[in-house]
PDB file of C-alpha atoms in Angstrom:
ATOM      1  CA  PRO A   1     -42.493  17.348-105.067  1.00 56.00           C
ATOM      2  CA  THR A   2     -41.401  14.392-102.827  1.00 60.00           C
ATOM      3  CA  GLU A   3     -44.268  12.500-101.351  1.00 60.00           C
ATOM      4  CA  CYS A   4     -44.511  12.121 -97.588  1.00 55.00           C
ATOM      5  CA  PHE A   5     -45.704   8.827 -96.094  1.00 54.00           C
ATOM      6  CA  LEU A   6     -47.117   8.847 -92.443  1.00 55.00           C
ATOM      7  CA  SER A   7     -47.984   5.267 -92.276  1.00 54.00           C
ATOM      8  CA  GLN A   8     -44.882   4.029 -90.423  1.00 53.00           C
ATOM      9  CA  PRO A   9     -45.396   5.989 -87.180  1.00 54.00           C
ATOM     10  CA  GLU A  10     -48.999   4.706 -87.053  1.00 57.00           C
ATOM     11  CA  GLU A  11     -47.861   0.998 -87.473  1.00 57.00           C
ATOM     12  CA  GLN A  12     -45.411   1.552 -84.640  1.00 61.00           C
ATOM     13  CA  GLN A  13     -48.115   3.001 -82.316  1.00 60.00           C
ATOM     14  CA  GLU A  14     -50.370  -0.089 -83.338  1.00 60.00           C
ATOM     15  CA  SER A  15     -47.528  -2.683 -82.537  1.00 60.00           C
ATOM     16  CA  ALA A  16     -46.855  -0.831 -79.191  1.00 57.00           C
ATOM     17  CA  VAL A  17     -50.585  -1.092 -78.341  1.00 58.00           C
ATOM     18  CA  LYS A  18     -50.646  -4.901 -79.232  1.00 58.00           C
ATOM     19  CA  ALA A  19     -47.568  -5.391 -77.085  1.00 56.00           C
ATOM     20  CA  LYS A  20     -49.177  -3.772 -74.102  1.00 56.00           C
ATOM     21  CA  LYS A  21     -52.288  -5.867 -74.480  1.00 58.00           C
ATOM     22  CA  ARG A  22     -50.082  -9.135 -74.675  1.00 60.00           C
ATOM     23  CA  LYS A  23     -48.299  -8.275 -71.431  1.00 60.00           C
ATOM     24  CA  LYS A  24     -50.081 -10.295 -68.780  1.00 62.00           C
ATOM     25  CA  LYS A  25     -50.593  -9.005 -65.202  1.00 61.00           C
ATOM     26  CA  LYS A  26     -48.261 -10.542 -62.803  1.00 63.00           C
ATOM     27  CA  ILE A  27     -49.610 -11.771 -59.350  1.00 57.00           C
ATOM     28  CA  SER A  28     -47.216  -9.354 -57.600  1.00 58.00           C
ATOM     29  CA  ASP A  29     -48.762  -6.392 -59.614  1.00 64.00           C
ATOM     30  CA  VAL A  30     -52.277  -7.449 -58.474  1.00 62.00           C
ATOM     31  CA  LEU A  31     -51.261  -8.110 -54.890  1.00 60.00           C
ATOM     32  CA  GLU A  32     -49.213  -4.743 -54.722  1.00 64.00           C
ATOM     33  CA  LYS A  33     -52.437  -2.818 -55.169  1.00 67.00           C
ATOM     34  CA  SER A  34     -54.609  -4.948 -52.710  1.00 66.00           C
ATOM     35  CA  PRO A  35     -54.273  -4.224 -48.988  1.00 68.00           C
ATOM     36  CA  PRO A  36     -53.254  -7.131 -46.699  1.00 71.00           C
ATOM     37  CA  LYS A  37     -56.480  -9.082 -45.693  1.00 81.00           C
ATOM     38  CA  PRO A  38     -56.382 -11.930 -43.225  1.00 86.00           C
ATOM     39  CA  GLY A  39     -57.387 -15.382 -44.474  1.00 86.00           C
ATOM     40  CA  VAL A  40     -60.647 -16.844 -43.260  1.00 89.00           C
ATOM     41  CA  PRO A  41     -61.998 -20.511 -43.477  1.00 89.00           C
ATOM     42  CA  GLU A  42     -64.115 -19.505 -46.443  1.00 91.00           C
ATOM     43  CA  ASP A  43     -61.147 -18.839 -48.358  1.00 91.00           C
ATOM     44  CA  LEU A  44     -59.845 -22.397 -47.949  1.00 91.00           C
ATOM     45  CA  GLN A  45     -63.292 -23.700 -48.623  1.00 88.00           C
ATOM     46  CA  ASN A  46     -63.491 -21.797 -52.010  1.00 88.00           C
ATOM     47  CA  LEU A  47     -60.024 -22.929 -53.007  1.00 89.00           C
ATOM     48  CA  LEU A  48     -60.981 -26.591 -52.427  1.00 87.00           C
ATOM     49  CA  SER A  49     -64.245 -26.129 -54.407  1.00 85.00           C
ATOM     50  CA  GLN A  50     -62.504 -24.493 -57.329  1.00 86.00           C
ATOM     51  CA  HIS A  51     -59.762 -26.951 -57.452  1.00 85.00           C
ATOM     52  CA  PHE A  52     -62.092 -30.147 -57.286  1.00 82.00           C
ATOM     53  CA  GLY A  53     -65.162 -28.484 -58.933  1.00 76.00           C
ATOM     54  CA  ALA A  54     -64.902 -29.912 -62.402  1.00 74.00           C
ATOM     55  CA  LYS A  55     -63.151 -33.160 -61.563  1.00 75.00           C
ATOM     56  CA  ARG A  56     -65.301 -34.744 -58.941  1.00 77.00           C
ATOM     57  CA  SER A  57     -68.947 -35.818 -58.485  1.00 81.00           C
ATOM     58  CA  VAL A  58     -71.323 -34.020 -56.276  1.00 82.00           C
ATOM     59  CA  ILE A  59     -70.944 -36.761 -53.567  1.00 82.00           C
ATOM     60  CA  GLU A  60     -67.198 -36.653 -53.770  1.00 79.00           C
ATOM     61  CA  ARG A  61     -67.128 -32.885 -53.447  1.00 78.00           C
ATOM     62  CA  GLU A  62     -69.451 -33.189 -50.350  1.00 81.00           C
ATOM     63  CA  GLU A  63     -66.827 -35.470 -48.789  1.00 80.00           C
ATOM     64  CA  LEU A  64     -64.290 -32.699 -49.233  1.00 80.00           C
ATOM     65  CA  LYS A  65     -66.237 -29.990 -47.458  1.00 84.00           C
ATOM     66  CA  LEU A  66     -65.194 -28.775 -44.134  1.00 88.00           C
ATOM     67  CA  SER A  67     -67.597 -27.265 -41.531  1.00 88.00           C
ATOM     68  CA  ASP A  68     -66.578 -24.149 -39.541  1.00 89.00           C
ATOM     69  CA  SER A  69     -66.082 -26.454 -36.578  1.00 91.00           C
ATOM     70  CA  CYS A  70     -63.088 -27.922 -38.300  1.00 93.00           C
ATOM     71  CA  PHE A  71     -61.223 -24.627 -38.127  1.00 95.00           C
ATOM     72  CA  LEU A  72     -59.231 -22.844 -35.299  1.00 94.00           C
ATOM     73  CA  PRO A  73     -59.696 -18.999 -35.078  1.00 92.00           C
ATOM     74  CA  ALA A  74     -57.845 -17.279 -37.908  1.00 89.00           C
ATOM     75  CA  ASN A  75     -55.056 -14.751 -37.547  1.00 91.00           C
ATOM     76  CA  ASP A  76     -56.359 -11.214 -37.849  1.00 87.00           C
ATOM     77  CA  LEU A  77     -52.943 -10.046 -38.770  1.00 86.00           C
ATOM     78  CA  THR A  78     -52.207  -8.517 -35.291  1.00 88.00           C
ATOM     79  CA  HIS A  79     -50.392 -11.651 -33.771  1.00 90.00           C
ATOM     80  CA  SER A  80     -46.875 -12.789 -33.741  1.00 92.00           C
ATOM     81  CA  PHE A  81     -46.628 -16.643 -34.502  1.00 94.00           C
ATOM     82  CA  SER A  82     -45.956 -17.363 -30.762  1.00 95.00           C
ATOM     83  CA  SER A  83     -49.036 -15.355 -29.569  1.00 94.00           C
ATOM     84  CA  TYR A  84     -51.209 -16.892 -32.189  1.00 95.00           C
ATOM     85  CA  LEU A  85     -50.262 -20.412 -31.164  1.00 95.00           C
ATOM     86  CA  LYS A  86     -50.880 -19.403 -27.512  1.00 94.00           C
ATOM     87  CA  GLU A  87     -54.342 -18.253 -28.405  1.00 94.00           C
ATOM     88  CA  ILE A  88     -55.420 -21.309 -30.354  1.00 94.00           C
ATOM     89  CA  CYS A  89     -53.794 -23.869 -28.091  1.00 93.00           C
ATOM     90  CA  PRO A  90     -53.927 -22.687 -24.370  1.00 92.00           C
ATOM     91  CA  LYS A  91     -53.484 -26.232 -23.205  1.00 91.00           C
ATOM     92  CA  TRP A  92     -50.164 -26.720 -24.987  1.00 93.00           C
ATOM     93  CA  ALA A  93     -48.154 -27.745 -21.890  1.00 91.00           C
ATOM     94  CA  LYS A  94     -50.575 -30.577 -21.281  1.00 91.00           C
ATOM     95  CA  PHE A  95     -50.429 -31.896 -24.730  1.00 90.00           C
ATOM     96  CA  ARG A  96     -46.697 -31.531 -24.831  1.00 90.00           C
ATOM     97  CA  LYS A  97     -46.359 -33.528 -21.496  1.00 91.00           C
ATOM     98  CA  ASN A  98     -48.737 -36.372 -22.638  1.00 92.00           C
ATOM     99  CA  HIS A  99     -47.227 -36.890 -26.192  1.00 93.00           C
ATOM    100  CA  LYS A 100     -45.115 -40.009 -26.117  1.00 93.00           C
ATOM    101  CA  GLU A 101     -45.486 -41.402 -29.698  1.00 93.00           C
ATOM    102  CA  LYS A 102     -42.679 -41.748 -32.101  1.00 93.00           C
ATOM    103  CA  LYS A 103     -43.203 -41.163 -35.916  1.00 95.00           C
ATOM    104  CA  SER A 104     -45.746 -38.436 -35.140  1.00 95.00           C
ATOM    105  CA  VAL A 105     -46.073 -34.864 -34.088  1.00 96.00           C
ATOM    106  CA  VAL A 106     -48.910 -32.944 -32.105  1.00 96.00           C
ATOM    107  CA  MET A 107     -48.780 -29.915 -34.344  1.00 96.00           C
ATOM    108  CA  LEU A 108     -47.954 -29.508 -38.108  1.00 97.00           C
ATOM    109  CA  VAL A 109     -46.972 -26.175 -39.483  1.00 97.00           C
ATOM    110  CA  ILE A 110     -47.044 -25.878 -43.374  1.00 97.00           C
ATOM    111  CA  CYS A 111     -45.291 -23.070 -45.209  1.00 96.00           C
ATOM    112  CA  SER A 112     -43.938 -22.238 -48.614  1.00 95.00           C
ATOM    113  CA  SER A 113     -40.200 -22.742 -48.309  1.00 95.00           C
ATOM    114  CA  ALA A 114     -37.378 -23.953 -46.108  1.00 95.00           C
ATOM    115  CA  LEU A 115     -36.302 -20.401 -45.265  1.00 95.00           C
ATOM    116  CA  ARG A 116     -39.690 -19.496 -44.156  1.00 96.00           C
ATOM    117  CA  SER A 117     -39.806 -22.719 -42.095  1.00 96.00           C
ATOM    118  CA  LEU A 118     -36.657 -21.472 -40.180  1.00 96.00           C
ATOM    119  CA  GLU A 119     -38.176 -18.173 -39.594  1.00 96.00           C
ATOM    120  CA  LEU A 120     -41.266 -19.752 -38.047  1.00 96.00           C
ATOM    121  CA  ILE A 121     -39.227 -22.012 -35.912  1.00 96.00           C
ATOM    122  CA  LYS A 122     -37.223 -19.045 -34.453  1.00 94.00           C
ATOM    123  CA  SER A 123     -40.392 -17.111 -33.870  1.00 94.00           C
ATOM    124  CA  MET A 124     -42.237 -19.708 -31.814  1.00 93.00           C
ATOM    125  CA  THR A 125     -39.766 -19.776 -29.025  1.00 91.00           C
ATOM    126  CA  ALA A 126     -41.981 -18.057 -26.548  1.00 91.00           C
ATOM    127  CA  PHE A 127     -44.692 -20.664 -27.209  1.00 93.00           C
ATOM    128  CA  LYS A 128     -42.860 -24.061 -27.630  1.00 87.00           C
ATOM    129  CA  GLY A 129     -41.199 -24.287 -24.237  1.00 84.00           C
ATOM    130  CA  ASP A 130     -38.948 -27.315 -24.090  1.00 86.00           C
ATOM    131  CA  CYS A 131     -40.719 -29.330 -26.631  1.00 92.00           C
ATOM    132  CA  ARG A 132     -38.838 -30.689 -29.681  1.00 94.00           C
ATOM    133  CA  VAL A 133     -39.381 -29.218 -33.056  1.00 96.00           C
ATOM    134  CA  LEU A 134     -38.411 -31.119 -36.378  1.00 96.00           C
ATOM    135  CA  LYS A 135     -37.691 -29.438 -39.660  1.00 96.00           C
ATOM    136  CA  LEU A 136     -39.616 -31.069 -42.369  1.00 96.00           C
ATOM    137  CA  PHE A 137     -38.387 -29.677 -45.667  1.00 95.00           C
ATOM    138  CA  ALA A 138     -36.095 -30.963 -48.441  1.00 93.00           C
ATOM    139  CA  LYS A 139     -33.296 -28.408 -48.475  1.00 85.00           C
ATOM    140  CA  HIS A 140     -30.126 -29.930 -47.175  1.00 86.00           C
ATOM    141  CA  ILE A 141     -32.049 -32.740 -45.280  1.00 91.00           C
ATOM    142  CA  LYS A 142     -32.592 -36.109 -46.829  1.00 94.00           C
ATOM    143  CA  ILE A 143     -35.852 -37.763 -46.324  1.00 95.00           C
ATOM    144  CA  LYS A 144     -34.263 -40.895 -44.891  1.00 95.00           C
ATOM    145  CA  GLU A 145     -32.625 -38.730 -42.129  1.00 95.00           C
ATOM    146  CA  GLN A 146     -36.008 -37.286 -41.238  1.00 96.00           C
ATOM    147  CA  MET A 147     -37.688 -40.736 -41.102  1.00 96.00           C
ATOM    148  CA  ASN A 148     -34.880 -42.062 -38.982  1.00 95.00           C
ATOM    149  CA  MET A 149     -35.253 -39.144 -36.512  1.00 95.00           C
ATOM    150  CA  LEU A 150     -38.992 -39.569 -36.324  1.00 95.00           C
ATOM    151  CA  GLU A 151     -38.585 -43.362 -35.712  1.00 94.00           C
ATOM    152  CA  LYS A 152     -36.062 -43.022 -32.943  1.00 93.00           C
ATOM    153  CA  GLY A 153     -37.347 -39.904 -31.089  1.00 92.00           C
ATOM    154  CA  VAL A 154     -40.395 -38.061 -29.864  1.00 95.00           C
ATOM    155  CA  PHE A 155     -41.136 -34.718 -31.504  1.00 96.00           C
ATOM    156  CA  HIS A 156     -43.865 -32.492 -30.731  1.00 96.00           C
ATOM    157  CA  ILE A 157     -44.006 -29.913 -33.679  1.00 97.00           C
ATOM    158  CA  GLY A 158     -43.111 -30.477 -37.292  1.00 97.00           C
ATOM    159  CA  VAL A 159     -42.507 -27.367 -39.598  1.00 97.00           C
ATOM    160  CA  GLY A 160     -41.901 -27.686 -43.256  1.00 97.00           C
ATOM    161  CA  THR A 161     -43.090 -27.657 -46.795  1.00 97.00           C
ATOM    162  CA  PRO A 162     -46.254 -29.537 -48.059  1.00 96.00           C
ATOM    163  CA  GLY A 163     -44.145 -31.540 -50.581  1.00 96.00           C
ATOM    164  CA  ARG A 164     -41.803 -33.109 -48.072  1.00 97.00           C
ATOM    165  CA  ILE A 165     -44.572 -33.652 -45.489  1.00 97.00           C
ATOM    166  CA  LYS A 166     -46.695 -35.325 -48.099  1.00 96.00           C
ATOM    167  CA  ALA A 167     -43.715 -37.580 -49.068  1.00 96.00           C
ATOM    168  CA  LEU A 168     -43.218 -38.632 -45.462  1.00 97.00           C
ATOM    169  CA  VAL A 169     -46.824 -39.536 -45.082  1.00 96.00           C
ATOM    170  CA  GLU A 170     -46.837 -41.529 -48.190  1.00 95.00           C
ATOM    171  CA  GLN A 171     -43.709 -43.466 -47.192  1.00 95.00           C
ATOM    172  CA  ASP A 172     -44.950 -44.119 -43.757  1.00 94.00           C
ATOM    173  CA  GLY A 173     -42.211 -41.910 -42.097  1.00 95.00           C
ATOM    174  CA  LEU A 174     -44.712 -39.640 -40.465  1.00 96.00           C
ATOM    175  CA  CYS A 175     -48.135 -40.776 -38.824  1.00 95.00           C
ATOM    176  CA  LEU A 176     -50.886 -38.151 -38.557  1.00 93.00           C
ATOM    177  CA  ASN A 177     -53.032 -40.037 -35.951  1.00 88.00           C
ATOM    178  CA  SER A 178     -51.550 -38.114 -33.004  1.00 91.00           C
ATOM    179  CA  THR A 179     -51.735 -34.791 -34.888  1.00 95.00           C
ATOM    180  CA  LYS A 180     -54.175 -32.342 -33.319  1.00 95.00           C
ATOM    181  CA  TYR A 181     -53.327 -29.104 -34.939  1.00 96.00           C
ATOM    182  CA  MET A 182     -52.309 -28.240 -38.650  1.00 96.00           C
ATOM    183  CA  ILE A 183     -51.414 -24.583 -39.164  1.00 96.00           C
ATOM    184  CA  LEU A 184     -51.228 -23.157 -42.681  1.00 97.00           C
ATOM    185  CA  ASP A 185     -48.936 -20.038 -42.995  1.00 97.00           C
ATOM    186  CA  TRP A 186     -51.618 -18.393 -44.983  1.00 95.00           C
ATOM    187  CA  ASN A 187     -51.056 -14.637 -44.857  1.00 94.00           C
ATOM    188  CA  TRP A 188     -47.345 -14.389 -45.124  1.00 94.00           C
ATOM    189  CA  ARG A 189     -46.003 -12.949 -48.429  1.00 94.00           C
ATOM    190  CA  ASP A 190     -42.637 -13.665 -50.037  1.00 92.00           C
ATOM    191  CA  GLN A 191     -40.519 -11.078 -51.918  1.00 91.00           C
ATOM    192  CA  LYS A 192     -42.785 -11.308 -54.934  1.00 91.00           C
ATOM    193  CA  LEU A 193     -45.817 -10.649 -52.628  1.00 92.00           C
ATOM    194  CA  ARG A 194     -47.141 -14.194 -53.166  1.00 94.00           C
ATOM    195  CA  ARG A 195     -48.874 -16.113 -50.434  1.00 94.00           C
ATOM    196  CA  MET A 196     -48.303 -19.822 -50.271  1.00 94.00           C
ATOM    197  CA  MET A 197     -51.649 -20.436 -52.208  1.00 93.00           C
ATOM    198  CA  ASP A 198     -50.519 -17.975 -54.958  1.00 94.00           C
ATOM    199  CA  ILE A 199     -47.554 -20.339 -55.831  1.00 95.00           C
ATOM    200  CA  PRO A 200     -49.008 -23.125 -58.120  1.00 94.00           C
ATOM    201  CA  GLU A 201     -46.634 -25.881 -56.947  1.00 95.00           C
ATOM    202  CA  ILE A 202     -47.026 -25.125 -53.165  1.00 95.00           C
ATOM    203  CA  LYS A 203     -50.908 -24.779 -53.638  1.00 95.00           C
ATOM    204  CA  LYS A 204     -51.272 -28.217 -55.420  1.00 94.00           C
ATOM    205  CA  GLU A 205     -48.887 -30.076 -52.804  1.00 95.00           C
ATOM    206  CA  THR A 206     -50.973 -28.483 -49.992  1.00 96.00           C
ATOM    207  CA  ILE A 207     -54.312 -29.527 -51.491  1.00 94.00           C
ATOM    208  CA  ASP A 208     -52.923 -33.095 -52.286  1.00 93.00           C
ATOM    209  CA  LEU A 209     -51.863 -33.368 -48.494  1.00 94.00           C
ATOM    210  CA  LEU A 210     -55.267 -32.169 -47.331  1.00 93.00           C
ATOM    211  CA  GLU A 211     -56.997 -34.506 -49.557  1.00 91.00           C
ATOM    212  CA  MET A 212     -54.804 -37.525 -48.738  1.00 90.00           C
ATOM    213  CA  SER A 213     -55.638 -37.482 -44.928  1.00 87.00           C
ATOM    214  CA  ILE A 214     -56.116 -34.126 -43.230  1.00 92.00           C
ATOM    215  CA  ILE A 215     -59.640 -33.566 -44.502  1.00 92.00           C
ATOM    216  CA  LYS A 216     -60.839 -36.830 -43.337  1.00 92.00           C
ATOM    217  CA  LEU A 217     -59.192 -36.221 -39.827  1.00 93.00           C
ATOM    218  CA  CYS A 218     -60.782 -32.779 -39.548  1.00 93.00           C
ATOM    219  CA  ARG A 219     -64.217 -34.179 -40.391  1.00 92.00           C
ATOM    220  CA  GLU A 220     -63.764 -36.847 -37.684  1.00 92.00           C
ATOM    221  CA  GLY A 221     -62.741 -34.106 -35.265  1.00 92.00           C
ATOM    222  CA  SER A 222     -59.375 -35.245 -34.499  1.00 93.00           C
ATOM    223  CA  VAL A 223     -57.440 -32.358 -36.258  1.00 95.00           C
ATOM    224  CA  LYS A 224     -58.144 -28.578 -36.251  1.00 95.00           C
ATOM    225  CA  LEU A 225     -57.031 -26.257 -39.111  1.00 95.00           C
ATOM    226  CA  GLY A 226     -55.581 -22.920 -38.384  1.00 95.00           C
ATOM    227  CA  LEU A 227     -54.829 -20.114 -40.908  1.00 95.00           C
ATOM    228  CA  PHE A 228     -51.930 -17.982 -39.704  1.00 94.00           C
TER     229      PHE A 228
END
């Protein structure tokens, strides 16, 4: 009689199980199952602690801590961008009128991409009035053009990506001494359901920007942080 071997299907099953185990969960798979939850100051605090935890001494970590007084009210996911800005900055008309400094802005809005920057600029129409808004991202705009515009004109709001804003600060094209508000586009999700802090490069550049000067200005009380 012919012998019958059943080992091959079992081997195939085992390899299929191993392949399933090897397949890592994508961030979009995790986020798809989690309901949208508004960001709160504690989220940013935890992010900074995790990022700097092993790299810094206890004293250095203390210097990077932000108290609750450094934060503006966070968006509870019910606001449009204009209504959120109106709530956190009721005296905008006064700030806008008094701002005369070049190379600076009163409000900085940080988001994950050039396209998202353009969306936010369009959606703040009801808030901004006749103030001047400057695009601060890399797509189609050279850094020298942005530096020239900042040097020659007065702008009230800057909207862009953390990488370009960081580069402008490093090259002395943008001064943050007049900045009173920094808004992080915290809750928005892209097509892959990632928030800005779920994208490694954007997360690193944002934390670098915060460490470079924003945290110090927040601790001194001159800048307030908002999570939209």
